[in-house]
XYZ file of C-alpha atoms in Angstrom:
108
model
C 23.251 28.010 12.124
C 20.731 25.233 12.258
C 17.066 25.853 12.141
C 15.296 23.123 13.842
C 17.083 20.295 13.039
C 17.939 20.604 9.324
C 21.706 20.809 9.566
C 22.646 21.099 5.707
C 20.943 21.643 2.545
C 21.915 18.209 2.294
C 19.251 17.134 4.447
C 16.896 19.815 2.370
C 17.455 18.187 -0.640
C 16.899 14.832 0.948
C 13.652 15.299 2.594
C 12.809 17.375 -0.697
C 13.451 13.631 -2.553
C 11.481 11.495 -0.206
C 8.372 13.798 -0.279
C 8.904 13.404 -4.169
C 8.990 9.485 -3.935
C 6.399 9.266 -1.367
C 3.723 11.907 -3.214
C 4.649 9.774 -6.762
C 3.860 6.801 -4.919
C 0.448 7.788 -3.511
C -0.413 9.539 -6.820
C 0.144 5.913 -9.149
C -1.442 4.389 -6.272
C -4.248 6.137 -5.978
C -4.407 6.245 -9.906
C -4.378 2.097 -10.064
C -7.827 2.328 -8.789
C -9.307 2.934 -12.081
C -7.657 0.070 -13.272
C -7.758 -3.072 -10.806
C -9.807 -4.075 -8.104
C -10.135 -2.476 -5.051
C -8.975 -5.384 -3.279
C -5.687 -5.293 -4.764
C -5.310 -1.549 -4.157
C -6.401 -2.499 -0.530
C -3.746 -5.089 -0.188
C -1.113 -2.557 -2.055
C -1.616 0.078 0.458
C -1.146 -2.141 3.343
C 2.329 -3.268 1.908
C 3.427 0.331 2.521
C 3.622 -0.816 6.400
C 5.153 -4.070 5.759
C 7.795 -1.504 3.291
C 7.941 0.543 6.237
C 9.039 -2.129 8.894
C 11.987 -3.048 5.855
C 13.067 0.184 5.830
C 12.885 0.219 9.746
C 15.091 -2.340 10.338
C 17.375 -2.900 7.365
C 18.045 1.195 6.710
C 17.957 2.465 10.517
C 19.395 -0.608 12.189
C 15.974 -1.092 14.583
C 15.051 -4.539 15.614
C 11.156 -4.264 16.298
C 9.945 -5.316 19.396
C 7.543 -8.805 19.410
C 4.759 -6.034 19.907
C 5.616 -4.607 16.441
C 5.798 -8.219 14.675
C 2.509 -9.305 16.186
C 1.017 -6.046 14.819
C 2.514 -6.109 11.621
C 1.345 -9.884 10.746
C -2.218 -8.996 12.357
C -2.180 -6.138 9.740
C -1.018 -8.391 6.983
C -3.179 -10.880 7.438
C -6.420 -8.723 7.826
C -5.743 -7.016 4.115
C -4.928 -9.756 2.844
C -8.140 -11.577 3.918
C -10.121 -8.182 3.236
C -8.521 -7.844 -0.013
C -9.234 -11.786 -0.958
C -12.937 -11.212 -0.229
C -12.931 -8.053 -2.235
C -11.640 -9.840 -5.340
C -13.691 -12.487 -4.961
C -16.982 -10.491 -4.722
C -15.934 -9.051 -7.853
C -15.443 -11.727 -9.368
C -18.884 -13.244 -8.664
C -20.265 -10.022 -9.613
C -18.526 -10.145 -12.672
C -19.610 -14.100 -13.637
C -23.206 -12.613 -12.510
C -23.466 -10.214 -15.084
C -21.976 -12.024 -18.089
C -24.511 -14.914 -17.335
C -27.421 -12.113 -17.254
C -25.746 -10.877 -21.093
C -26.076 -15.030 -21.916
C -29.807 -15.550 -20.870
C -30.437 -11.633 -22.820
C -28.370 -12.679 -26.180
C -29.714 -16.348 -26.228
C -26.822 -18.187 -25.268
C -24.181 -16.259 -27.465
């Protein structure tokens, strides 16, 4: 019989591989950190609702509602502004401090 609504082991083994995609992509997410700004990794994560829209309407066949576009581009937008100012203050943080190593080294 069916328990729930898991119908095969098909579907076992399928929602066994998205949890396995979806964990993987969290984990190198969350592990990019160390390595860019946190602007970028802001901006990343927010693509996983713009990714989940795609998968929304190309794999299940939904057309979203004018509700769902308006809150997907106010979403977009406000990481992408967010992440721009993060970058940017990192950047001037990052011009601040070799400037400080230029007046400390005399110029070198």
């Amino acid at each position: 019989g069916t328990v729930l609504w898991i119908d095969s082991w098909a579907d076992v083994a399928y929602l066994a591989i998205l949890g396995g995609v979806g964990y993987t992509y969290l984990w190198f997410l969350t592990m990019s950190g160390k390595y860019i700004t946190s602007g970028v990794v802001a901006l990343l994560m927010n693509l996983s609702i713009v990714w989940a829209y795609l998968v929304q309407i190309v794999a299940f066949h939904q057309k979203p509602t004018w509700i769902t576009i308006v809150g997907a581009v106010c979403m977009s937008v406000s990481a992408a502004i967010v992440s721009a100012d993060k970058v940017h203050d990192a950047k001037k943080r990052s011009m601040s401090v070799i400037q400080k190593n230029a007046v400390v080294t005399g110029g070198a």
